[in-house]
Short mmCIF file of C-alpha atoms in Angstrom, two decimals:
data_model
loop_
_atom_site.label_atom_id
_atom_site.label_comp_id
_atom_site.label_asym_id
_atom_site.label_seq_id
_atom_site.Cartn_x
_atom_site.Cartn_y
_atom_site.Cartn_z
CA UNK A 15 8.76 -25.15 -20.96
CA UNK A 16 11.81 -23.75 -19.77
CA UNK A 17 11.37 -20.65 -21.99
CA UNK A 18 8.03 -20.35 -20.21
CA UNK A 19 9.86 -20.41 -16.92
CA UNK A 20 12.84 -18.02 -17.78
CA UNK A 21 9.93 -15.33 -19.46
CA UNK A 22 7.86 -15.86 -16.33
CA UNK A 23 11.44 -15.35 -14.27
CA UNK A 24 12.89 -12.47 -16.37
CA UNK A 25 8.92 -10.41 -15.93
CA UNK A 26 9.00 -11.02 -12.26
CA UNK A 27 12.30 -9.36 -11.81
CA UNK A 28 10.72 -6.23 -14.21
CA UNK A 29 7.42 -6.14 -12.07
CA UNK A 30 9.14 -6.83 -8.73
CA UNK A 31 11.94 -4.24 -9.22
CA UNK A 32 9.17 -1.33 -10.09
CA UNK A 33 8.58 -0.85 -6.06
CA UNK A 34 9.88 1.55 -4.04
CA UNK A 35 10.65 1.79 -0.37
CA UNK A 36 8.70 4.59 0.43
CA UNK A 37 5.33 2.31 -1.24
CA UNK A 38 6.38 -0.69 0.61
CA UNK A 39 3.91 -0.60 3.34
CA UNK A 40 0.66 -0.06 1.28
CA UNK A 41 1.54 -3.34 -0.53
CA UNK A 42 2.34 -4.80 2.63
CA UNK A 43 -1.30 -3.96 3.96
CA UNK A 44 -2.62 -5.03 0.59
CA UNK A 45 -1.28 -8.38 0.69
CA UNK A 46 -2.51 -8.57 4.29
CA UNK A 47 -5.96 -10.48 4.13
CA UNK A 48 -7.27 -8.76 7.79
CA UNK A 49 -6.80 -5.84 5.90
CA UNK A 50 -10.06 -6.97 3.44
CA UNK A 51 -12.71 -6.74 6.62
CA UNK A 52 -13.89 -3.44 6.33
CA UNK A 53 -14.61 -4.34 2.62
CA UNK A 54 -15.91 -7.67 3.22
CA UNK A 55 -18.14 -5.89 6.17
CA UNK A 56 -19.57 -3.69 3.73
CA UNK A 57 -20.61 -6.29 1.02
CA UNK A 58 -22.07 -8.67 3.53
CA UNK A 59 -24.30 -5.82 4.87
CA UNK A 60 -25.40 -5.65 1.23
CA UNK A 61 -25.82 -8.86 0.57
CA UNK A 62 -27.89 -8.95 3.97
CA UNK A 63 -30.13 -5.92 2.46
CA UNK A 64 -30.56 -7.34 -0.70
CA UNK A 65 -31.48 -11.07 0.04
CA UNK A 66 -32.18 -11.36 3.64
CA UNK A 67 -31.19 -13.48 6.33
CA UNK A 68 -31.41 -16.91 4.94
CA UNK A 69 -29.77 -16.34 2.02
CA UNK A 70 -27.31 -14.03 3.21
CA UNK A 71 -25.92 -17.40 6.25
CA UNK A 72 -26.03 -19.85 2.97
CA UNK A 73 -23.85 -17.29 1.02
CA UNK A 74 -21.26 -16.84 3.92
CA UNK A 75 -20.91 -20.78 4.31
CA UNK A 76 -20.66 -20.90 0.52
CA UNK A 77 -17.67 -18.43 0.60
CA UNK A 78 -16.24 -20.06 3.37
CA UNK A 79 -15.57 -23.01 1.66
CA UNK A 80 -14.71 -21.16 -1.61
CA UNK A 81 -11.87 -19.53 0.44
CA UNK A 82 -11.11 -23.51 1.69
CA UNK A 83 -11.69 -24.47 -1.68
CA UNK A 84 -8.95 -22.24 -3.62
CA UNK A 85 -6.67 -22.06 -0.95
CA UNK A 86 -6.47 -26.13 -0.11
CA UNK A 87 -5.70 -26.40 -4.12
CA UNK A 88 -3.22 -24.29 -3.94
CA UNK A 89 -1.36 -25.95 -1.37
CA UNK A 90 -2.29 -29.45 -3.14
CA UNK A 91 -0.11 -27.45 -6.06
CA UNK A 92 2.65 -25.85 -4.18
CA UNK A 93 3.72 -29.67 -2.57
CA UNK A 94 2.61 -31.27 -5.85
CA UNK A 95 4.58 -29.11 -8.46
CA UNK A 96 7.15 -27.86 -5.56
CA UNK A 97 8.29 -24.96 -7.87
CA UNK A 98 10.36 -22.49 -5.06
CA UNK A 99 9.19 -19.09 -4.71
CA UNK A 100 11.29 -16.37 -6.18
CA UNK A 101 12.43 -15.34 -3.19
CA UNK A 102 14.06 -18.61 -2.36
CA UNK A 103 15.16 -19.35 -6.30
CA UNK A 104 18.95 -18.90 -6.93
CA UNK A 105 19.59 -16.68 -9.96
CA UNK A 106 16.24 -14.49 -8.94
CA UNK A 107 16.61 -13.66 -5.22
CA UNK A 108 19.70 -12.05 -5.54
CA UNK A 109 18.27 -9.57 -7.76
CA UNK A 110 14.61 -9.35 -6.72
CA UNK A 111 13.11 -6.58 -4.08
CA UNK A 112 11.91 -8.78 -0.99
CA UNK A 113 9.79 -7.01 1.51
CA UNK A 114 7.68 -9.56 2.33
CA UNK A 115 7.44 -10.80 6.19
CA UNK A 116 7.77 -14.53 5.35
CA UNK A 117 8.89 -16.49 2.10
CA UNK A 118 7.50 -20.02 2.28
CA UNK A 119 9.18 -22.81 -0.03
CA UNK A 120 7.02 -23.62 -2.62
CA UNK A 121 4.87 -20.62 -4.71
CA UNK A 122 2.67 -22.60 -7.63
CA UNK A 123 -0.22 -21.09 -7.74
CA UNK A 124 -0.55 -18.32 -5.59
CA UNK A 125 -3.61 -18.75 -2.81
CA UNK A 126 -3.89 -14.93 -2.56
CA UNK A 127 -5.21 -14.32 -6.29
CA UNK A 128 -7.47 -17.56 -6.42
CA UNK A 129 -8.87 -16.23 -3.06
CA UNK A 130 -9.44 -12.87 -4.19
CA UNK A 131 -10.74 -13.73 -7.59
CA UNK A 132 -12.84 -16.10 -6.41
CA UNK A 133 -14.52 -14.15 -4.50
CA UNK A 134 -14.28 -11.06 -6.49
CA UNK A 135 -15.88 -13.60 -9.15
CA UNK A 136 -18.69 -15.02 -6.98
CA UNK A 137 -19.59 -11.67 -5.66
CA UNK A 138 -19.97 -9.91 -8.95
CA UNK A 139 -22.23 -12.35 -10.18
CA UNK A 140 -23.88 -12.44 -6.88
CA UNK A 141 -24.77 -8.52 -7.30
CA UNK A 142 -24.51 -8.55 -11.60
CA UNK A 143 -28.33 -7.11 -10.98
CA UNK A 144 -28.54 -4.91 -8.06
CA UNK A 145 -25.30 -3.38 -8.31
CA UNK A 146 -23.91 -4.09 -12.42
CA UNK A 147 -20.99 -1.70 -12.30
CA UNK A 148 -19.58 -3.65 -8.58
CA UNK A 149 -17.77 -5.68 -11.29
CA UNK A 150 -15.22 -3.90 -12.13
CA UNK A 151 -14.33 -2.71 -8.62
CA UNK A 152 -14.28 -6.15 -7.71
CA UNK A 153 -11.50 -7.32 -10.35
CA UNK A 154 -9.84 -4.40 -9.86
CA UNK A 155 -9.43 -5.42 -6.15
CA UNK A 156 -8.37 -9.14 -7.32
CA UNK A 157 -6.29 -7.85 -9.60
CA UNK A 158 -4.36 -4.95 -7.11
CA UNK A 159 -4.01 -8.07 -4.22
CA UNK A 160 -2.69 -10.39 -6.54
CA UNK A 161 -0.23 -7.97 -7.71
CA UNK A 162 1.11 -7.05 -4.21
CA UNK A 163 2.29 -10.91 -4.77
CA UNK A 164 4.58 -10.04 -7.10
CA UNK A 165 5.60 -6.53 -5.37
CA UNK A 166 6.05 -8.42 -2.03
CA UNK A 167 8.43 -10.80 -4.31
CA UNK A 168 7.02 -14.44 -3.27
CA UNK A 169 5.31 -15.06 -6.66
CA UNK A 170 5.73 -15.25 -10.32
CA UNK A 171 3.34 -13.71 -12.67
CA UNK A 172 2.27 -17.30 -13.74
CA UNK A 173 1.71 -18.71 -9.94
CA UNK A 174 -0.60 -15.39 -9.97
CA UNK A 175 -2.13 -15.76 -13.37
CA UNK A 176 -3.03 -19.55 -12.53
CA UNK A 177 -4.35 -18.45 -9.06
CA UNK A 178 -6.53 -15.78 -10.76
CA UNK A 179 -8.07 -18.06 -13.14
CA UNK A 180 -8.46 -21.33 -11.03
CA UNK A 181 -10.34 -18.35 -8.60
CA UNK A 182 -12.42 -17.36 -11.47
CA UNK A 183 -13.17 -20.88 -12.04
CA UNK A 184 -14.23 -21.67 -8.49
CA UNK A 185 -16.16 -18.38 -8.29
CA UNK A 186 -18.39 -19.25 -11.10
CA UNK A 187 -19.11 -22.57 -9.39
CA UNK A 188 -19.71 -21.75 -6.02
CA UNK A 189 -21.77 -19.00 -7.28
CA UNK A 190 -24.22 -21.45 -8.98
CA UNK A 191 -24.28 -23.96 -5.89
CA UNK A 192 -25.10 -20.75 -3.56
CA UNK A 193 -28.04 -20.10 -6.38
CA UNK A 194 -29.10 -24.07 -6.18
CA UNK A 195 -29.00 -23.84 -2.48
CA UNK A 196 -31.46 -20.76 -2.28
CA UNK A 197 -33.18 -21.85 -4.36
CA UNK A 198 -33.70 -25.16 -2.24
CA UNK A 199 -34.39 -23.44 0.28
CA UNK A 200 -37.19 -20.67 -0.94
CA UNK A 201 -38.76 -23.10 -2.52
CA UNK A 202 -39.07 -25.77 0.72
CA UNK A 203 -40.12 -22.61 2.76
CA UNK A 204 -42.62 -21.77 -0.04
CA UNK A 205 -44.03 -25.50 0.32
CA UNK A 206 -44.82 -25.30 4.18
CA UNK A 207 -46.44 -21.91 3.98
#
């Protein structure tokens, strides 16, 4: 396990120490989740388009609590494991690039990528038909925020990887109780017509 830990240490410093000053902001206002609006704007007017009004209120309360879902897990984590960030970890802070405005204590898994992936996740299958190629913007996006993680310097690769799966995870499952709920729904409306 500790080999885990000093791999996981030794590609943080290698990913972390690839930034530059003069990119700093941009992965500042990556990391920044107000700066996802516009985006999430856009989808939800699609998602409006596509499926209507019903559909389109049970699949914002749905991603509401997949947002609360990911991100109350990953505190649960970060107290329960207590691993410290790398920018609070002697032996790594001295060397790492911090830009990031805050450094909390404790940094397993990271809420950032199991937010992002999650939704990336739940949205991709949400459009797999109308719009198949939305996919691989979507990840992209997961991937590029949970990457600023490391660039910031308050994560390690495997507090991202872990977030980026356990996201994945939740985005598959969320996705399929928004389906069971529309369907519900439809098919009570269907019945009093």
């Amino acid at each position: 396990m500790e080999k885990l830990a000093e791999l996981d240490r030794e590609l943080f410093l290698f990913l972390n120490n690839l930034g530059s000053e003069q990119w700093d902001w941009l992965w500042l206002a990556i990391s920044d989740k107000w700066m996802a609006i516009p985006l999430y704007a856009i989808l939800l007017f699609f998602i409006f388009k596509k499926f209507g009004l019903k559909p389109t209120l049970i699949t914002l309360v749905v991603i509401a609590l997949l947002i609360t879902a990911t991100d109350q897990l990953a505190n649960l984590f970060k107290h329960g494991f207590e691993r410290p960030r790398p920018c609070r970890q002697e032996g790594v802070m001295e060397y790492a690039r911090f830009i990031a405005v805050r450094c909390g204590r404790f940094g397993y898994f990271s809420a950032h990528a199991a937010n992002s992936m999650g939704v990336a996740v739940f949205l991709s299958l949400l459009f797999q038909k109308h719009y198949p190629k939305l996919f691989v913007f979507l990840l992209f996006w997961a991937a590029i925020v949970s990457y600023s993680r490391i660039y910031l310097g308050v994560h390690y690769p495997g507090d991202i990887i872990t977030g980026m799966v356990i996201g994945g995870i939740f985005g598959f499952g969320f996705y399929r109780l928004r389906q069971f709920l529309v369907a519900k729904i439809l098919k009570e409306q269907s019945g009093q017509a």
